[in-house]
Short mmCIF file of C-alpha atoms in Angstrom, two decimals:
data_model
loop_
_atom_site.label_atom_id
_atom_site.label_comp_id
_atom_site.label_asym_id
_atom_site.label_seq_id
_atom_site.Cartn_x
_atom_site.Cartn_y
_atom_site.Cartn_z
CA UNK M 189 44.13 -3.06 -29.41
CA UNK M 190 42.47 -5.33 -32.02
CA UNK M 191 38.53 -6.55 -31.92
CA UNK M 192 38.71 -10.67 -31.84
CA UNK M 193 35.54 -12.10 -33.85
CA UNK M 194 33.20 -14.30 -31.80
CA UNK M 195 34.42 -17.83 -31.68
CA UNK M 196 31.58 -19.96 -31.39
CA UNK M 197 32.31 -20.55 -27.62
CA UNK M 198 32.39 -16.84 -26.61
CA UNK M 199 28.86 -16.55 -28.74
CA UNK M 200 27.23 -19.81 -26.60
CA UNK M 201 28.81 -18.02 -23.53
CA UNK M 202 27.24 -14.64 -24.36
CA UNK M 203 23.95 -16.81 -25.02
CA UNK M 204 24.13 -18.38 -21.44
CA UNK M 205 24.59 -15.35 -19.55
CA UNK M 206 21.24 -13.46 -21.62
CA UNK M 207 19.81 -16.85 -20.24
CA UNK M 208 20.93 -16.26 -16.65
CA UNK M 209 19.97 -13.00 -16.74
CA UNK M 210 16.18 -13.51 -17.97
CA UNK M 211 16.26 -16.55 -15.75
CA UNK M 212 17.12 -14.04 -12.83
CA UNK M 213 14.68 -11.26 -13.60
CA UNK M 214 11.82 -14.26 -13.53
CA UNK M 215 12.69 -15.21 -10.42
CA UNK M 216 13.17 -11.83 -9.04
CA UNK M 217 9.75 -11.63 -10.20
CA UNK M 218 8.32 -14.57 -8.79
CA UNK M 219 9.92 -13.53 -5.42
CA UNK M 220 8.44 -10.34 -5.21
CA UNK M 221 4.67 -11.67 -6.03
CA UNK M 222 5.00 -14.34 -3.86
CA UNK M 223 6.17 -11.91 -0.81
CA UNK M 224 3.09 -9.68 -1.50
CA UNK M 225 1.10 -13.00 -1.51
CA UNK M 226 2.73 -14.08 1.78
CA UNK M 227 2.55 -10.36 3.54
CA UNK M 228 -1.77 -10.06 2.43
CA UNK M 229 -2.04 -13.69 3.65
CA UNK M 230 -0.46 -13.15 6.80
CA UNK M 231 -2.20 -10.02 7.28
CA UNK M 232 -5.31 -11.38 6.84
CA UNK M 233 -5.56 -12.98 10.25
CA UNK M 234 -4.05 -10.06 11.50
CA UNK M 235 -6.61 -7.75 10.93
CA UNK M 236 -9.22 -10.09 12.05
CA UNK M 237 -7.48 -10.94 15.83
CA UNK M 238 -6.97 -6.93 16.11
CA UNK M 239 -11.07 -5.88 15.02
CA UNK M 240 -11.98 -8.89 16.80
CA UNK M 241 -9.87 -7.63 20.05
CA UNK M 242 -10.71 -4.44 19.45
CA UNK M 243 -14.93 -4.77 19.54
CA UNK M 244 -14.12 -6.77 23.19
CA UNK M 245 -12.49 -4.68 24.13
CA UNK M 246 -14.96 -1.84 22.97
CA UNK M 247 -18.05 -3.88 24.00
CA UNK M 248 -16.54 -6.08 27.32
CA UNK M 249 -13.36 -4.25 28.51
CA UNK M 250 -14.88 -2.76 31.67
CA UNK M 251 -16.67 -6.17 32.93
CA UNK M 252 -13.20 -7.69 31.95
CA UNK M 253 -11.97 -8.91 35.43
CA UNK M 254 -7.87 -7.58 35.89
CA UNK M 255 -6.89 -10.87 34.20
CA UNK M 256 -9.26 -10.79 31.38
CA UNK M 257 -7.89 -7.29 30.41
CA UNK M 258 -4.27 -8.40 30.34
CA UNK M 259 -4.92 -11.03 28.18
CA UNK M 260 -6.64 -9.20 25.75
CA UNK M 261 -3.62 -6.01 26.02
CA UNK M 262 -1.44 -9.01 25.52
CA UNK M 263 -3.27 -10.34 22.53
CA UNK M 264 -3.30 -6.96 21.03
CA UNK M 265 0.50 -6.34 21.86
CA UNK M 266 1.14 -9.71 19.89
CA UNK M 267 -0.74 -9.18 16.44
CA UNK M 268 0.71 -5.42 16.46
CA UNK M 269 4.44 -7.23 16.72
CA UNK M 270 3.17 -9.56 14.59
CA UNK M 271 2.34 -7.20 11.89
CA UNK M 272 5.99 -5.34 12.49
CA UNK M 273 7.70 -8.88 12.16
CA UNK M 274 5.84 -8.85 8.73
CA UNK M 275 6.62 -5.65 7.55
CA UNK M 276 10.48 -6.36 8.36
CA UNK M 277 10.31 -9.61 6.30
CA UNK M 278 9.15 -7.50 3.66
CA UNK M 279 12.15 -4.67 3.66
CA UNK M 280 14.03 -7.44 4.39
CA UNK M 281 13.16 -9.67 1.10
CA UNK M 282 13.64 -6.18 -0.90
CA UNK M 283 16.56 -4.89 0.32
CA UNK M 284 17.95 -8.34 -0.74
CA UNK M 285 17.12 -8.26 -4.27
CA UNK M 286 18.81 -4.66 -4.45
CA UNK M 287 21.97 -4.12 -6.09
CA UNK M 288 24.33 -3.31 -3.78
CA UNK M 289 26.12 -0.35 -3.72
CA UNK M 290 29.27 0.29 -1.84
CA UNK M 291 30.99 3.11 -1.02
CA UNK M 292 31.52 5.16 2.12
CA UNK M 293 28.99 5.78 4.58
CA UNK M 294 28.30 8.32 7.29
CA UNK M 295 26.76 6.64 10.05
CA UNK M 296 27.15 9.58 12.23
CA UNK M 297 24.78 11.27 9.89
CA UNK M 298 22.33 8.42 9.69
CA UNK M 299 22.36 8.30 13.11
CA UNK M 300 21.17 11.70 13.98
CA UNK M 301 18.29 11.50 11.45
CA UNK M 302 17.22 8.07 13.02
CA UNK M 303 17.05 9.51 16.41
CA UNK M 304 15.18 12.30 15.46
CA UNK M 305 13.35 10.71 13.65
CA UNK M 306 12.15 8.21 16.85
CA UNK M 307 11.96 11.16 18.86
CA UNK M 308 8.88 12.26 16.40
CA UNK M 309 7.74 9.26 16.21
CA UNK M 310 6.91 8.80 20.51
CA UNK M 311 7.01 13.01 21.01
CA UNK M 312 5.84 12.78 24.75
CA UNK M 313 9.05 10.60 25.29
CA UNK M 314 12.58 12.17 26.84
CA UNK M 315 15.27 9.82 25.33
CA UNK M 316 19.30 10.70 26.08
CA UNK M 317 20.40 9.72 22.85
CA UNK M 318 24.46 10.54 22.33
CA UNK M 319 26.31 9.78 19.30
CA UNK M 320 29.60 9.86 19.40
CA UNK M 321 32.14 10.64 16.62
CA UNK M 322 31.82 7.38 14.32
CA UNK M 323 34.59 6.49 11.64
CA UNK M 324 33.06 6.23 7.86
CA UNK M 325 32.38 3.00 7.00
CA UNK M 326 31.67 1.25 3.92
CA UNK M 327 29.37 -0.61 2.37
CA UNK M 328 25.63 -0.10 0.82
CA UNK M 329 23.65 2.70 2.93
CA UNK M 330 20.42 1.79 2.60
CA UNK M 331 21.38 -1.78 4.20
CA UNK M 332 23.34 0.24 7.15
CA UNK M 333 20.70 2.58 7.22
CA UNK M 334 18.47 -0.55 8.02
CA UNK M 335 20.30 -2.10 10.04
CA UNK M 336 21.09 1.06 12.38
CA UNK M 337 17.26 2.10 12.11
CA UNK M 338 16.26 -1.40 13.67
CA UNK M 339 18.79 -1.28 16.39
CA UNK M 340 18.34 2.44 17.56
CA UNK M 341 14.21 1.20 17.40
CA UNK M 342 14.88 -1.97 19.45
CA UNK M 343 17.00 0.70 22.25
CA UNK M 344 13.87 3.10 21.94
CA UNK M 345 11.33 0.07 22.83
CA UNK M 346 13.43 -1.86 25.30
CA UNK M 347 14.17 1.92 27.16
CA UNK M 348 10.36 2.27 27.62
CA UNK M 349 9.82 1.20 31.25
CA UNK M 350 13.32 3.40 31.75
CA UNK M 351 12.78 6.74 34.33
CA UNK M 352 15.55 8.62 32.31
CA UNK M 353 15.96 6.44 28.99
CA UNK M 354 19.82 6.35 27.39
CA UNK M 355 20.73 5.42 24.15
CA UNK M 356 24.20 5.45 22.65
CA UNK M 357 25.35 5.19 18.86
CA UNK M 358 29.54 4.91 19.07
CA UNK M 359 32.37 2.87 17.64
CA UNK M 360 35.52 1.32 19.00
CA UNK M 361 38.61 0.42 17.29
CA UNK M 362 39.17 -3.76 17.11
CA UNK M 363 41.54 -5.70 16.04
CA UNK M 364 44.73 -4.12 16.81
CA UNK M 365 42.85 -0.57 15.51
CA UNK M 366 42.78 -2.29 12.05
CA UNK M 367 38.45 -2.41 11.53
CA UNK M 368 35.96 -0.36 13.66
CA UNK M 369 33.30 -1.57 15.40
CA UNK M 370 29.82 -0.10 16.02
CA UNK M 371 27.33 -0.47 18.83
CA UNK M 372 24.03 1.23 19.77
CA UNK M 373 23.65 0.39 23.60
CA UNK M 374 20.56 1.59 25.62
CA UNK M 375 19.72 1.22 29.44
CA UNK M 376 16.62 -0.94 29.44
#
């Protein structure tokens, strides 16, 4: 194996790509300042709608006809999504500046963690959760881990108004048994 000198095109090639790179690490930058920016903006308002709810509810609540006291349960339900929505956008905006990192996953192992870990989360709360044996798959677990954490989360909420609230984590083979695929189902 012999060492080639640097024409002059491989040295403005190895110029451009330093150049990309900065270039990429500024915006990187740039993207994570202005998502701060955008989450304390948006959060602003937030806080405001909830103290302002709050001290009517505090102060007004009980002369509150039925109606009234919806509507302000309802306002209150909205800001709290509100502020969830923005705290997604923000895991969201990081996890997509991460390197990725691929390999093989166990999802049966995230899975158990995530359910007990909504289980402590809402303690006075019974939830059936079954997973079932799941292949490994591959990719980047933190982004599975995500994306499994917001869809055994959605099965917890949407199970709420359930009498005996199911949720199940399994796989099933697809395309002629060639690529698994994985669902979380629930009974709400």
């Amino acid at each position: 194996m012999s060492a080639t000198p640097d024409t002059p095109e491989l040295a403005r090639m190895k110029q451009q790509l330093v150049a990309a790179e900065e270039q990429a690490r500024r915006l990187s930058a740039e993207l994570e300042k202005f998502s701060y920016s955008v989450s304390h903006d948006l959060r602003a308002p937030l806080r405001a709608i909830n103290g302002f709810s709050q001290a009517l509810l505090e102060d007004y609540g009980s002369t509150l006809p039925p109606d009234g006291q919806s509507l302000l349960a309802r306002v209150r339900e909205s800001a709290t999504r509100m502020g969830r929505m923005i705290d997604d956008l923000l895991v969201l905006s990081r996890l997509g500046r991460k390197q990725l990192d691929i390999g093989p996953v166990d999802l049966a192992s995230i899975a158990q963690v995530i359910a007990q870990e909504q289980r402590q989360a809402d303690p006075g709360r019974a939830v059936d959760v079954v997973v079932r044996s799941l292949p490994t798959a591959v990719g980047d677990a933190g982004l599975l881990r995500q994306v499994l954490l917001n869809l055994v989360a959605n099965a917890f909420k949407f199970t709420r108004r359930q009498a005996h609230p199911q949720v199940e984590i399994g796989s099933r083979a697809d395309d002629g048994g060639r690529e698994a695929v994985y669902y979380v189902r629930d009974n709400g």
